[in-house]
Short mmCIF file of N, CA and C in Angstrom, two decimals:
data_model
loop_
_atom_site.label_atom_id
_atom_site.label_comp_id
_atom_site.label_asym_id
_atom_site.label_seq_id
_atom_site.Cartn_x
_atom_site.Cartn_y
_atom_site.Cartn_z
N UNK A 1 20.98 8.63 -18.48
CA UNK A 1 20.11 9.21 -17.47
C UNK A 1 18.83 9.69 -18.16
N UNK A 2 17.88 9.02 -17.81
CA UNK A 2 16.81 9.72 -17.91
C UNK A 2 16.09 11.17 -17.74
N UNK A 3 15.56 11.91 -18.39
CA UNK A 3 14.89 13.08 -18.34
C UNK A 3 14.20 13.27 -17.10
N UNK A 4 13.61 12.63 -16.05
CA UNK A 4 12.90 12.83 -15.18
C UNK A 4 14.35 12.67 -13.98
N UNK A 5 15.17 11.41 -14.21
CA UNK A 5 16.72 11.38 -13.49
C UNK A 5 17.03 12.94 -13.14
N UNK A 6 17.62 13.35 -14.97
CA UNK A 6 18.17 14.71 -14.95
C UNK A 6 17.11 15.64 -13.91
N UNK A 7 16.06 16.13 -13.64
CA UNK A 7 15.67 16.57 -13.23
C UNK A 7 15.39 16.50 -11.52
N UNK A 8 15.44 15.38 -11.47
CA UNK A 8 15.78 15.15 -9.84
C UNK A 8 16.78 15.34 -9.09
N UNK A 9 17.51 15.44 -10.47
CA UNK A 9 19.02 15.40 -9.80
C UNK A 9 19.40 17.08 -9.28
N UNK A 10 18.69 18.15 -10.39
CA UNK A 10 19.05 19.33 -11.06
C UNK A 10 18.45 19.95 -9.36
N UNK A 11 16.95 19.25 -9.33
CA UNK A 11 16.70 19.93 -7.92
C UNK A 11 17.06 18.90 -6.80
N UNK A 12 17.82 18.35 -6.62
CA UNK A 12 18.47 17.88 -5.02
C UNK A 12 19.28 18.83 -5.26
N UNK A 13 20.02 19.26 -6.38
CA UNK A 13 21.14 20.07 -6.12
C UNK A 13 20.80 21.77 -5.67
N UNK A 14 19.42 22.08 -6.24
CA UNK A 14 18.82 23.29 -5.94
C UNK A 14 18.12 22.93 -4.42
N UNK A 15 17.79 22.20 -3.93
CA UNK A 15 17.08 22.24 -2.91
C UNK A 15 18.38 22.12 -1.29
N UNK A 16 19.36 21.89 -1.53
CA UNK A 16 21.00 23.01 -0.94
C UNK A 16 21.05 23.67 -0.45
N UNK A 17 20.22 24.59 -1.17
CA UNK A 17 20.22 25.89 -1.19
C UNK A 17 18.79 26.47 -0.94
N UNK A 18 17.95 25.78 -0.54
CA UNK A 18 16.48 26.32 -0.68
C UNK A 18 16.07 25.71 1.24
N UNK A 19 16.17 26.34 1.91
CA UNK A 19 15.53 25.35 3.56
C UNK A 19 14.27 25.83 3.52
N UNK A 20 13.78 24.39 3.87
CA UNK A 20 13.01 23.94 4.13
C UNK A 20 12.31 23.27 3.32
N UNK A 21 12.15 23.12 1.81
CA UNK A 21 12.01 22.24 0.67
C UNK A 21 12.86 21.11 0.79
N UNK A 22 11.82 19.95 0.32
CA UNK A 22 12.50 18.40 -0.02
C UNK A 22 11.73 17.90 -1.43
N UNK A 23 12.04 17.21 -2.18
CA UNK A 23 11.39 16.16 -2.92
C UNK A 23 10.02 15.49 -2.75
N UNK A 24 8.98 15.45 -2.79
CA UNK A 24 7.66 14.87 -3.07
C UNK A 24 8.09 13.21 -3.37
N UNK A 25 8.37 12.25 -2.39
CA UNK A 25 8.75 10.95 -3.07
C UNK A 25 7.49 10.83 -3.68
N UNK A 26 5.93 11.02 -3.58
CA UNK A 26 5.08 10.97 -4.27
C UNK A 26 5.05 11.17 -6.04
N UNK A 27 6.29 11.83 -6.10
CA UNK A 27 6.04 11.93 -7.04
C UNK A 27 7.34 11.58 -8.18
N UNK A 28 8.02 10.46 -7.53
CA UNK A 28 9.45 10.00 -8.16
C UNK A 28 8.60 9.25 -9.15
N UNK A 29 7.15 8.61 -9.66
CA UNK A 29 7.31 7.92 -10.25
C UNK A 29 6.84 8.37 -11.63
N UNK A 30 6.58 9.91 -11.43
CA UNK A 30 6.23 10.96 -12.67
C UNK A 30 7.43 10.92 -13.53
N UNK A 31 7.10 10.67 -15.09
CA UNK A 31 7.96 10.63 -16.35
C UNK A 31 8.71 12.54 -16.70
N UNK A 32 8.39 13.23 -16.29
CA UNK A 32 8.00 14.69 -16.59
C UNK A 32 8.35 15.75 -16.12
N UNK A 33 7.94 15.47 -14.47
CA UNK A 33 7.82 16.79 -13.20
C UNK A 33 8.08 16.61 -12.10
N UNK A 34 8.05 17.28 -11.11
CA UNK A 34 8.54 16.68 -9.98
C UNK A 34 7.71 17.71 -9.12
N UNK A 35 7.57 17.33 -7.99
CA UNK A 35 7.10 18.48 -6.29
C UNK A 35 8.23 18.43 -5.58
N UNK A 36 8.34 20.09 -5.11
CA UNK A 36 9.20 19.94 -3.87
C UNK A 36 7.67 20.17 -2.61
N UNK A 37 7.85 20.10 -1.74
CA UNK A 37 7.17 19.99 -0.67
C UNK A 37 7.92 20.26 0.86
N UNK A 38 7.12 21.98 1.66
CA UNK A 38 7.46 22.24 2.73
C UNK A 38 7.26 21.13 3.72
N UNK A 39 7.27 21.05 4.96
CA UNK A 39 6.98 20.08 5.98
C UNK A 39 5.44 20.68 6.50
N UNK A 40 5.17 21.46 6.03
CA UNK A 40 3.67 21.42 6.05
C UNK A 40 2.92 21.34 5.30
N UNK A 41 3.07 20.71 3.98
CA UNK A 41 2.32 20.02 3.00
C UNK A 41 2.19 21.17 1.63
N UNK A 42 2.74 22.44 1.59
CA UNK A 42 3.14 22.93 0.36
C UNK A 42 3.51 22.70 -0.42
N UNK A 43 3.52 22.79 -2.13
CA UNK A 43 4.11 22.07 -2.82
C UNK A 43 4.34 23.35 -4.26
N UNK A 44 4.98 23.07 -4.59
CA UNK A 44 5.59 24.03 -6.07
C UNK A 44 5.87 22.83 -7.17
N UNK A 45 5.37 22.62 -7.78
CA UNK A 45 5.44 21.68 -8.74
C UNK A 45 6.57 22.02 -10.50
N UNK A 46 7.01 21.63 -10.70
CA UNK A 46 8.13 21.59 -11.58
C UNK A 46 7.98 20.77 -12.77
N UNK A 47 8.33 21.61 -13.48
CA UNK A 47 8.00 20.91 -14.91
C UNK A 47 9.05 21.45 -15.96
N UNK A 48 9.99 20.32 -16.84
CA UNK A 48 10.48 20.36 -17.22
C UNK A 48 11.04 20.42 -18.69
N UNK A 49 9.63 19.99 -19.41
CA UNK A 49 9.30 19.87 -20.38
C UNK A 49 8.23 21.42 -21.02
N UNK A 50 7.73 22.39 -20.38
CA UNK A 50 6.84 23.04 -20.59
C UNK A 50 7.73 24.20 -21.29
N UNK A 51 8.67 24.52 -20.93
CA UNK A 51 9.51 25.69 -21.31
C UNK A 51 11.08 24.94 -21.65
N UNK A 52 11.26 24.93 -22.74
CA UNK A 52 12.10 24.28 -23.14
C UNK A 52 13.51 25.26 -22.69
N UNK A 53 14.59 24.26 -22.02
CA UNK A 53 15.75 24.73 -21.22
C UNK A 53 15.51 25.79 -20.07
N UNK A 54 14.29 25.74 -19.66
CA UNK A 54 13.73 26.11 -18.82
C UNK A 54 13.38 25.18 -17.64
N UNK A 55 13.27 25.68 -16.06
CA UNK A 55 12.26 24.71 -15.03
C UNK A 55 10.64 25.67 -15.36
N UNK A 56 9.46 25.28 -15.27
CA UNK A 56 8.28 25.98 -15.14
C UNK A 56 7.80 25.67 -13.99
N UNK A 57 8.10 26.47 -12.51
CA UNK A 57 7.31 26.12 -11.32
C UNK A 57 6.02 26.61 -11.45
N UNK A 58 4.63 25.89 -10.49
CA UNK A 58 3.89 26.87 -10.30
C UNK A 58 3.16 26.13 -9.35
N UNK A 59 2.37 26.58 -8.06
CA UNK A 59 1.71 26.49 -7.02
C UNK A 59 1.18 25.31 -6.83
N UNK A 60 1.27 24.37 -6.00
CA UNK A 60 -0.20 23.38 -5.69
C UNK A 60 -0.70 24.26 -4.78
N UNK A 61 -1.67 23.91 -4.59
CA UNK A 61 -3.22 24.78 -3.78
C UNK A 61 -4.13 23.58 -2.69
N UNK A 62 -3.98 24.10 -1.87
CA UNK A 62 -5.03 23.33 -0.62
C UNK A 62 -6.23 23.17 -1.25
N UNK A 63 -7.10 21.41 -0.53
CA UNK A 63 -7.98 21.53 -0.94
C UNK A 63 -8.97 21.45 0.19
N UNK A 64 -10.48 21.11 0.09
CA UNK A 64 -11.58 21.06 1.27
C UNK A 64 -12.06 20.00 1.41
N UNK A 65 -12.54 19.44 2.76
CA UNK A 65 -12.94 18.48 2.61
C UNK A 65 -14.11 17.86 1.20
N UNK A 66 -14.49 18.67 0.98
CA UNK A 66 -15.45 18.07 -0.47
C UNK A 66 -14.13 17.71 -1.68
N UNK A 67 -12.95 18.10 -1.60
CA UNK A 67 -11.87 17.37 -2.92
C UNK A 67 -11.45 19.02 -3.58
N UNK A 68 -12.40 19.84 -3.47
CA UNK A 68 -12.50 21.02 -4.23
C UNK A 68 -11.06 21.96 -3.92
N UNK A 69 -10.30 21.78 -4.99
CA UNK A 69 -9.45 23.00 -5.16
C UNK A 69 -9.37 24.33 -4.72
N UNK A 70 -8.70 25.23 -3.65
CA UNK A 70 -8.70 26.06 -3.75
C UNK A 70 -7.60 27.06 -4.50
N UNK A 71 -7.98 27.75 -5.47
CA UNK A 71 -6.56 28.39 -5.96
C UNK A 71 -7.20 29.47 -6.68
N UNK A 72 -6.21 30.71 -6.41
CA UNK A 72 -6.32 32.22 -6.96
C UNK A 72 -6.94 32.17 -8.44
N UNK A 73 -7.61 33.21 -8.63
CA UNK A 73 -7.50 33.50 -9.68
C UNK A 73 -6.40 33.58 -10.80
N UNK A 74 -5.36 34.01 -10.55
CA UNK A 74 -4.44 34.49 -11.69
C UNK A 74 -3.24 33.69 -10.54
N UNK A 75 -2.86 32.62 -10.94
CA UNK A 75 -2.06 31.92 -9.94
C UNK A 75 -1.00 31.97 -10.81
N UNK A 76 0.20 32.26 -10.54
CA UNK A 76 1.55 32.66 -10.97
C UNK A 76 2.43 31.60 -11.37
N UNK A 77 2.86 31.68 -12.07
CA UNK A 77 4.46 30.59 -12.51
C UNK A 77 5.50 31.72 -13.16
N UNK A 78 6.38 31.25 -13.00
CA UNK A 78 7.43 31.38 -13.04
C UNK A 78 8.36 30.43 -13.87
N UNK A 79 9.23 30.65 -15.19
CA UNK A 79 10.10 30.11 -15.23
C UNK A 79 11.60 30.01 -15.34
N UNK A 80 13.01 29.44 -15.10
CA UNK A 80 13.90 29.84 -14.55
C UNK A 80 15.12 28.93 -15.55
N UNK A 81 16.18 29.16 -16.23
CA UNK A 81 16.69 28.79 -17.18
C UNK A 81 17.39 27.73 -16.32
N UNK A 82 17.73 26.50 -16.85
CA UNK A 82 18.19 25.23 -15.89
C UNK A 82 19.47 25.82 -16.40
N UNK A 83 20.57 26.02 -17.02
CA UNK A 83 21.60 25.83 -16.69
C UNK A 83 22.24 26.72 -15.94
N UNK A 84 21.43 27.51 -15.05
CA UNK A 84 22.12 28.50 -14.33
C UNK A 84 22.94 27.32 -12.66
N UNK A 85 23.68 28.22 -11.92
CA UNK A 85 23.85 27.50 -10.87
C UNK A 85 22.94 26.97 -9.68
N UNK A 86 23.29 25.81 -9.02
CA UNK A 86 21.78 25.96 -8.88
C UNK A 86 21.44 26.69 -7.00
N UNK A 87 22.57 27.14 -6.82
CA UNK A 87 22.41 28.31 -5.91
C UNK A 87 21.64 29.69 -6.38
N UNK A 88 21.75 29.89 -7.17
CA UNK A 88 21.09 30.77 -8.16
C UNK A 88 20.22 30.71 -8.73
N UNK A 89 19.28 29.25 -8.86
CA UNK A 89 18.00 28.91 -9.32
C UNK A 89 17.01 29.23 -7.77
N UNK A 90 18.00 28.58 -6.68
CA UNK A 90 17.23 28.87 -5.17
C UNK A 90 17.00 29.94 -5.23
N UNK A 91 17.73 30.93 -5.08
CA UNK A 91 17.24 32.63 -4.86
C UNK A 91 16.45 33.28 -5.85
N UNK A 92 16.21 32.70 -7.08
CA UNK A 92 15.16 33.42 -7.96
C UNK A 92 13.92 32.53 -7.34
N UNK A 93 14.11 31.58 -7.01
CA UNK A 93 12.57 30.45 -6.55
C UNK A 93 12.63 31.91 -5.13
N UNK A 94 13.29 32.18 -4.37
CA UNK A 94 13.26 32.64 -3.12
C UNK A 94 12.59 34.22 -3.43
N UNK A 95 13.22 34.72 -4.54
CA UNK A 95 12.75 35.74 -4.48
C UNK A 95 11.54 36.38 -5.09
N UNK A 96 11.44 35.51 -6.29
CA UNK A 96 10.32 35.44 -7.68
C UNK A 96 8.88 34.86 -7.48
N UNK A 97 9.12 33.73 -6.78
CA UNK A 97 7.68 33.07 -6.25
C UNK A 97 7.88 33.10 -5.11
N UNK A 98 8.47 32.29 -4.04
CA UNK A 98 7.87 32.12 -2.74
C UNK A 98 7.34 33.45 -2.09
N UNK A 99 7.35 34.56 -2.38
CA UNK A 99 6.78 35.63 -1.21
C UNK A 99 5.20 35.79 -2.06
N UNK A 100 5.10 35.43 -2.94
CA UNK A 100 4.18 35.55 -3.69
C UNK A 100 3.05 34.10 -3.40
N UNK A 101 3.59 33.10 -3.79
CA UNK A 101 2.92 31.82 -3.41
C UNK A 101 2.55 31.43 -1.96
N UNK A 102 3.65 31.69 -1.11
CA UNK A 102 3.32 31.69 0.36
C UNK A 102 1.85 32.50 1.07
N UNK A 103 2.24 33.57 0.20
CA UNK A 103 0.53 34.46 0.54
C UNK A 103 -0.30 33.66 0.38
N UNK A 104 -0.35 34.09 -1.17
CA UNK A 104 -1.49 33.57 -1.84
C UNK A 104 -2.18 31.87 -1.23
N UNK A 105 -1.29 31.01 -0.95
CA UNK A 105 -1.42 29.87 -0.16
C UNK A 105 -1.74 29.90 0.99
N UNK A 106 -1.82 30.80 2.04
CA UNK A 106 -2.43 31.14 2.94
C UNK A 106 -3.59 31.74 2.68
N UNK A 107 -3.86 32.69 1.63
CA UNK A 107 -5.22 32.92 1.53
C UNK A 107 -6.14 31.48 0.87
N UNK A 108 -6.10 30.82 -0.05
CA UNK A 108 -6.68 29.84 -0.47
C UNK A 108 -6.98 28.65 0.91
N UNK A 109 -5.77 28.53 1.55
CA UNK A 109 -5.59 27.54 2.46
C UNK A 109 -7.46 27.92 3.76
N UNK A 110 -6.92 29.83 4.06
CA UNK A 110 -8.01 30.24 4.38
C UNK A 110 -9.67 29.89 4.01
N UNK A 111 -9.51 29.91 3.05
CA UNK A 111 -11.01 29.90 2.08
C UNK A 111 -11.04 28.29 2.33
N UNK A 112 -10.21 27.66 1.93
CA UNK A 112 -10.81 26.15 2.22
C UNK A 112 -11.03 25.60 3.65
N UNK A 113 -10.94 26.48 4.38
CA UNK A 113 -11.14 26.19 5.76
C UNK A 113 -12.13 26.70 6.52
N UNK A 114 -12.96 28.03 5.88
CA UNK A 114 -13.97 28.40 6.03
C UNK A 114 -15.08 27.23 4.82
N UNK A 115 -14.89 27.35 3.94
CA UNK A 115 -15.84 26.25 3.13
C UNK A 115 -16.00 25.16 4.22
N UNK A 116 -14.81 24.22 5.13
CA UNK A 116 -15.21 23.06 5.61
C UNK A 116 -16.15 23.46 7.22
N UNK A 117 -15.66 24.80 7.50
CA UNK A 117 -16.86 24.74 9.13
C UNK A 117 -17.84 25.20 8.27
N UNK A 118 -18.38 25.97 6.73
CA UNK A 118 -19.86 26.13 6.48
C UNK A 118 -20.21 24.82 6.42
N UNK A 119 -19.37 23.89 5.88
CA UNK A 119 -19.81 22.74 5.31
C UNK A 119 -20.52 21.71 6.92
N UNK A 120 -19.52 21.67 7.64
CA UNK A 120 -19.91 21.20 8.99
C UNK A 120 -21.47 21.53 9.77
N UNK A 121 -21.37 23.45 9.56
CA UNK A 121 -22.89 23.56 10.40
C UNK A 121 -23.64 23.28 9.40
N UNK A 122 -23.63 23.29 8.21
CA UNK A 122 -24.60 23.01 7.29
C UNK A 122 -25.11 21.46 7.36
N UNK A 123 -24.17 20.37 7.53
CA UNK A 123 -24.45 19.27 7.88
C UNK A 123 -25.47 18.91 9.52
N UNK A 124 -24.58 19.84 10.20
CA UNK A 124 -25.19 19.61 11.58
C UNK A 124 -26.70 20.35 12.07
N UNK A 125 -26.80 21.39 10.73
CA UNK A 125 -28.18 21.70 10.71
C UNK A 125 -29.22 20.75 10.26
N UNK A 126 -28.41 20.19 9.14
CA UNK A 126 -29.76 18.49 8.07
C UNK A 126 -29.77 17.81 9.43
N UNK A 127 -28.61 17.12 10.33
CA UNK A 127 -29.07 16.54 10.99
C UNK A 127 -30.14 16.76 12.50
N UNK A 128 -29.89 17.99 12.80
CA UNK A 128 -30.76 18.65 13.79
C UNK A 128 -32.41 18.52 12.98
N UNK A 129 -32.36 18.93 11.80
CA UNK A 129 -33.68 18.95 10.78
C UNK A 129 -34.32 17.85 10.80
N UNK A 130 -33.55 16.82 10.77
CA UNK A 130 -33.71 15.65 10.27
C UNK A 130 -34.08 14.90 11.71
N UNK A 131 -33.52 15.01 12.93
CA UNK A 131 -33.98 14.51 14.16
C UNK A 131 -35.13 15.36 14.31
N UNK A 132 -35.69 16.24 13.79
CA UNK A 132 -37.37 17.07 14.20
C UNK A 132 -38.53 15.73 13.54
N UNK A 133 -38.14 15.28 12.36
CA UNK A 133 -38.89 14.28 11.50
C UNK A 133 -38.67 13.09 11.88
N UNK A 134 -37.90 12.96 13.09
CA UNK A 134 -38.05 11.15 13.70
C UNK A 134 -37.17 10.20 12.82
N UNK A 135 -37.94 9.01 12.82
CA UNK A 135 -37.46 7.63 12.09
C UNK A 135 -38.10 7.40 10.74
N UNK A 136 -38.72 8.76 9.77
CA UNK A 136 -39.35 8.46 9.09
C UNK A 136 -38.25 9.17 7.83
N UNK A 137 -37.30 9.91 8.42
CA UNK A 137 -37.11 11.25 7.94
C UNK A 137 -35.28 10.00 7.39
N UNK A 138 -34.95 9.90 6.23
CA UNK A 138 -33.58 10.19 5.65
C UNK A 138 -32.54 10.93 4.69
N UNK A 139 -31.61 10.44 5.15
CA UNK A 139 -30.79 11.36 4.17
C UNK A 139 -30.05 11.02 3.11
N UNK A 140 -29.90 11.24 1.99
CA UNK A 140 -28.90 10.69 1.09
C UNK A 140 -27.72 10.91 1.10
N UNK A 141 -26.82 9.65 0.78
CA UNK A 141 -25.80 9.39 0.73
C UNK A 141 -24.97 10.61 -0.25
N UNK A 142 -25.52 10.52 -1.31
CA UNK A 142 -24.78 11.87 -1.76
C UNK A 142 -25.16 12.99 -1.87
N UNK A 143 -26.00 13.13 -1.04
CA UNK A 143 -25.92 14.82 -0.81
C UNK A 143 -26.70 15.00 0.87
N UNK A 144 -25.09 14.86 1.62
CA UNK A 144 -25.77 14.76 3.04
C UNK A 144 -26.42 15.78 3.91
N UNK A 145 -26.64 17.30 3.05
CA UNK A 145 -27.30 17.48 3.39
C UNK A 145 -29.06 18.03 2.79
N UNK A 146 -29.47 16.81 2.66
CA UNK A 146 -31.42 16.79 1.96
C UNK A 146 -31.82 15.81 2.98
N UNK A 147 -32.60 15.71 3.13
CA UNK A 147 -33.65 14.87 4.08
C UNK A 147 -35.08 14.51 2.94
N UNK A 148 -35.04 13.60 3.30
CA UNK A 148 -35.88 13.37 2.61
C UNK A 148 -37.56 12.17 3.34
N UNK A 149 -38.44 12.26 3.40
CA UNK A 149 -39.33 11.74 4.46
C UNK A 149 -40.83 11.56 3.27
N UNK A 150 -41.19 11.05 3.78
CA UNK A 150 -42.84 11.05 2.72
C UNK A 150 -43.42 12.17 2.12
N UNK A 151 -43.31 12.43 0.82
CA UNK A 151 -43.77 13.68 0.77
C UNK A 151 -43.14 15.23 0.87
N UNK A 152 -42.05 15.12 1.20
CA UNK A 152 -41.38 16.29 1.76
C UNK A 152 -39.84 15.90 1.35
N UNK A 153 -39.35 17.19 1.47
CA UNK A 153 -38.25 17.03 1.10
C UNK A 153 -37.31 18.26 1.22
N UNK A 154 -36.32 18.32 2.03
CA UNK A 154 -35.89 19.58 2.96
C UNK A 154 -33.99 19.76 2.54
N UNK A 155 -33.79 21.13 2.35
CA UNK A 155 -32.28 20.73 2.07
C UNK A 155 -31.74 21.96 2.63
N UNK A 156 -30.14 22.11 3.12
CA UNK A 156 -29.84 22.94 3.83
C UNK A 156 -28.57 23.46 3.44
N UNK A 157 -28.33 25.01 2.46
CA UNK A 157 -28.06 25.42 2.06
C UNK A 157 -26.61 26.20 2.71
N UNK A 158 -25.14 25.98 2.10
CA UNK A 158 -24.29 26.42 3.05
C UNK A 158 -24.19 27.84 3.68
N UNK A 159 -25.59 28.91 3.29
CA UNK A 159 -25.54 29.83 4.33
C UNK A 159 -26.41 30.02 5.27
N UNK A 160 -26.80 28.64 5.48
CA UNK A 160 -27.60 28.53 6.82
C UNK A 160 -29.38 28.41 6.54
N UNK A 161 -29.79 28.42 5.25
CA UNK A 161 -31.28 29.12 4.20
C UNK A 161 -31.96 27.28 4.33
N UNK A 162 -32.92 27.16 4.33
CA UNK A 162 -33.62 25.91 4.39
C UNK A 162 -34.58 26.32 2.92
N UNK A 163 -34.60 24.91 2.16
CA UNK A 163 -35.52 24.98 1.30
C UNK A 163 -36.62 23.82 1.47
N UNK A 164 -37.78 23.81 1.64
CA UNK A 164 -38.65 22.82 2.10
C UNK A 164 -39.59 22.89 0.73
N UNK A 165 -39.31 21.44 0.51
CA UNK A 165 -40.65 21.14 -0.67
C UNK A 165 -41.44 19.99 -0.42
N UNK A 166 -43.22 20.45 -0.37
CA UNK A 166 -44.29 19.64 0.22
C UNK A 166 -44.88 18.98 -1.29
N UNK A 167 -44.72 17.47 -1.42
CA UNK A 167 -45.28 17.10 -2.60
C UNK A 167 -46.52 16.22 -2.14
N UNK A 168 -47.80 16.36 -3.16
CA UNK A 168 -48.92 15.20 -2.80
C UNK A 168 -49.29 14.93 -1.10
N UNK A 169 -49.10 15.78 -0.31
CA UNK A 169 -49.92 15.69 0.74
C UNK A 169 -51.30 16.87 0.99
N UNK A 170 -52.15 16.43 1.83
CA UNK A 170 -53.56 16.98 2.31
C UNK A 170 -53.36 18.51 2.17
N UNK A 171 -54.84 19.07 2.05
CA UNK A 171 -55.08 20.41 2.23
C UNK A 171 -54.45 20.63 3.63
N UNK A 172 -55.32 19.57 4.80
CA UNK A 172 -55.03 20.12 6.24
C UNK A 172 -53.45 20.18 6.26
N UNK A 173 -52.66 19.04 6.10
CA UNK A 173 -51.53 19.48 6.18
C UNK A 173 -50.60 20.73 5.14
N UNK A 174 -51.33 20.85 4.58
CA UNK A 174 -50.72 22.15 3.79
C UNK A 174 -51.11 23.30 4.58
N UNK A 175 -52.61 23.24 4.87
CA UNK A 175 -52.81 24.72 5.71
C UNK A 175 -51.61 24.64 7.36
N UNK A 176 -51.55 23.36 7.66
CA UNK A 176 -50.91 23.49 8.84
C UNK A 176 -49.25 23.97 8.61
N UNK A 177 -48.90 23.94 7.72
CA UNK A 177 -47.51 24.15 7.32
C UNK A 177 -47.75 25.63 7.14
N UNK A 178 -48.50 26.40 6.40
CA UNK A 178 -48.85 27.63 5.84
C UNK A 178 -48.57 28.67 7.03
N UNK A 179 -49.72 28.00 8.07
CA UNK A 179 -49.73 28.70 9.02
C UNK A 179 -48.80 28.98 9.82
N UNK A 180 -48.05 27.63 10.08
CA UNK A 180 -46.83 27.17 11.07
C UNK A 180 -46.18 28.30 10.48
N UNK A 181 -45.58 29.07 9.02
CA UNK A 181 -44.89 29.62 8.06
C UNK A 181 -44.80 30.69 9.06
N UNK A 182 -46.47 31.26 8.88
CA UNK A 182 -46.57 32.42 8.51
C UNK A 182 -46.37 33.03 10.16
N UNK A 183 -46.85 31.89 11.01
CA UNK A 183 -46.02 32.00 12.69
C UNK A 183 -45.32 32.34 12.98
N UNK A 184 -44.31 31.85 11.96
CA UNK A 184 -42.53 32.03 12.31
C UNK A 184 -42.12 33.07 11.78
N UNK A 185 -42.87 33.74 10.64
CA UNK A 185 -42.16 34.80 10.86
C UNK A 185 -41.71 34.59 9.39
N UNK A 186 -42.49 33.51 8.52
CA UNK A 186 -41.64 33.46 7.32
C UNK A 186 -42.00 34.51 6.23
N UNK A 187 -43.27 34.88 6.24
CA UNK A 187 -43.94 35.82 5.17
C UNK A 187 -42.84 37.19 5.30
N UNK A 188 -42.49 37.36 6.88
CA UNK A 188 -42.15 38.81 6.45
C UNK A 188 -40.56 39.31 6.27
N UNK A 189 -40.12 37.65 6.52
CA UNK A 189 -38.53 37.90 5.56
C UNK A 189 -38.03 38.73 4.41
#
C-alpha cells in the first residue's frame, strides 16, 4: 500500500465519524495529501508527510472572482497523532479546528464577496465612463477597468475614485476640462 493509499484509507475511516465531510476525489491523484470537503465547498486539507506520525490539517480559504485568496492572517493548523482511533481523530478535528476554521471561513468567505460587488460597480462604473466617450473610447483586456480614447486615459478605482490623465491635447481642451473640474465641484474635495 502506498503512502497516499495509507492515508485515504486512515481518513475514510475518520470521516465515520466526522458528518458531513467526504474525500476531495480532486484530489486522489495527490502523492502526499488529501482534502476532505463539506457539501458546500469547504475544505481542510491533510498532510501526511509534514509532521511525522502525525496528520497536519489546515484550512483551504475561498477565493474572488479575480483568483485572489482569501485567508486570515494567522490561519491555524493543527496536528493530530495517526495512530490514535479514528473516532478520536474526528472529535479532536471537531473540537480543535472546526469551531475555529468554520468562523474564520465565513469571515474570509465574507471579504471575498464584498471584493467581487466592489469589483462589479467598479467595472460598471468604466463602463458607464466609457459609454460618456462613445465609439472612440476602449478598454483593455487586462485591466477592465481603464478606458482608454485619444489622448486620455481614465481608470476606476475599487472605491468608487476616478483617475483621469489628459496627454498631448490643446490648450482649449485643457481649459475646457479645467473648468468642467472646477464646475463639479472638483477643486473643493
Amino acid at each position: 500500500m502506498t503512502e497516499k493509499q495509507q492515508l485515504d484509507a486512515e481518513l475514510t475511516a475518520i470521516l465515520k465519524h466526522l458528518d458531513g465531510w467526504q474525500l476531495d476525489p480532486k484530489y486522489a491523484d495527490h502523492c502526499w495529501c488529501a482534502v476532505l470537503i463539506d457539501n458546500i465547498g469547504r475544505g481542510i486539507h491533510v498532510n501526511a508527510t509534514q509532521a511525522k506520525g502525525r496528520l497536519y490539517l489546515s484550512g483551504m480559504w475561498p477565493t474572488d472572482g479575480d483568483r485572489q485568496q482569501h485567508r486570515p492572517d494567522k490561519p491555524l493548523h493543527i496536528t493530530i497523532a495517526r495512530n490514535r482511533p479514528p473516532e478520536k481523530i474526528a472529535a479532536e478535528i471537531e473540537r480543535r479546528f472546526l469551531p475555529w476554521y468554520l468562523a474564520a471561513y465565513a469571515e474570509q468567505l465574507k471579504r471575498a464577496e464584498e471584493h467581487n460587488a466592489s469589483r462589479d460597480r467598479q467595472q460598471e462604473l468604466t463602463a458607464e465612463l466609457a459609454a460618456l466617450l462613445g465609439t472612440d473610447a476602449s478598454r483593455t483586456q487586462g485591466n477592465p477597468t481603464r478606458i482608454h480614447a485619444k489622448g486620455l486615459t481614465v481608470e476606476v478605482h475599487g472605491n468608487g475614485d476616478v483617475s483621469i490623465e489628459l496627454r498631448y491635447t490643446t490648450v482649449k481642451i485643457g481649459k475646457a476640462v479645467l473648468k468642467a473640474y472646477a464646475k463639479a465641484g472638483g477643486l473643493a474635495e
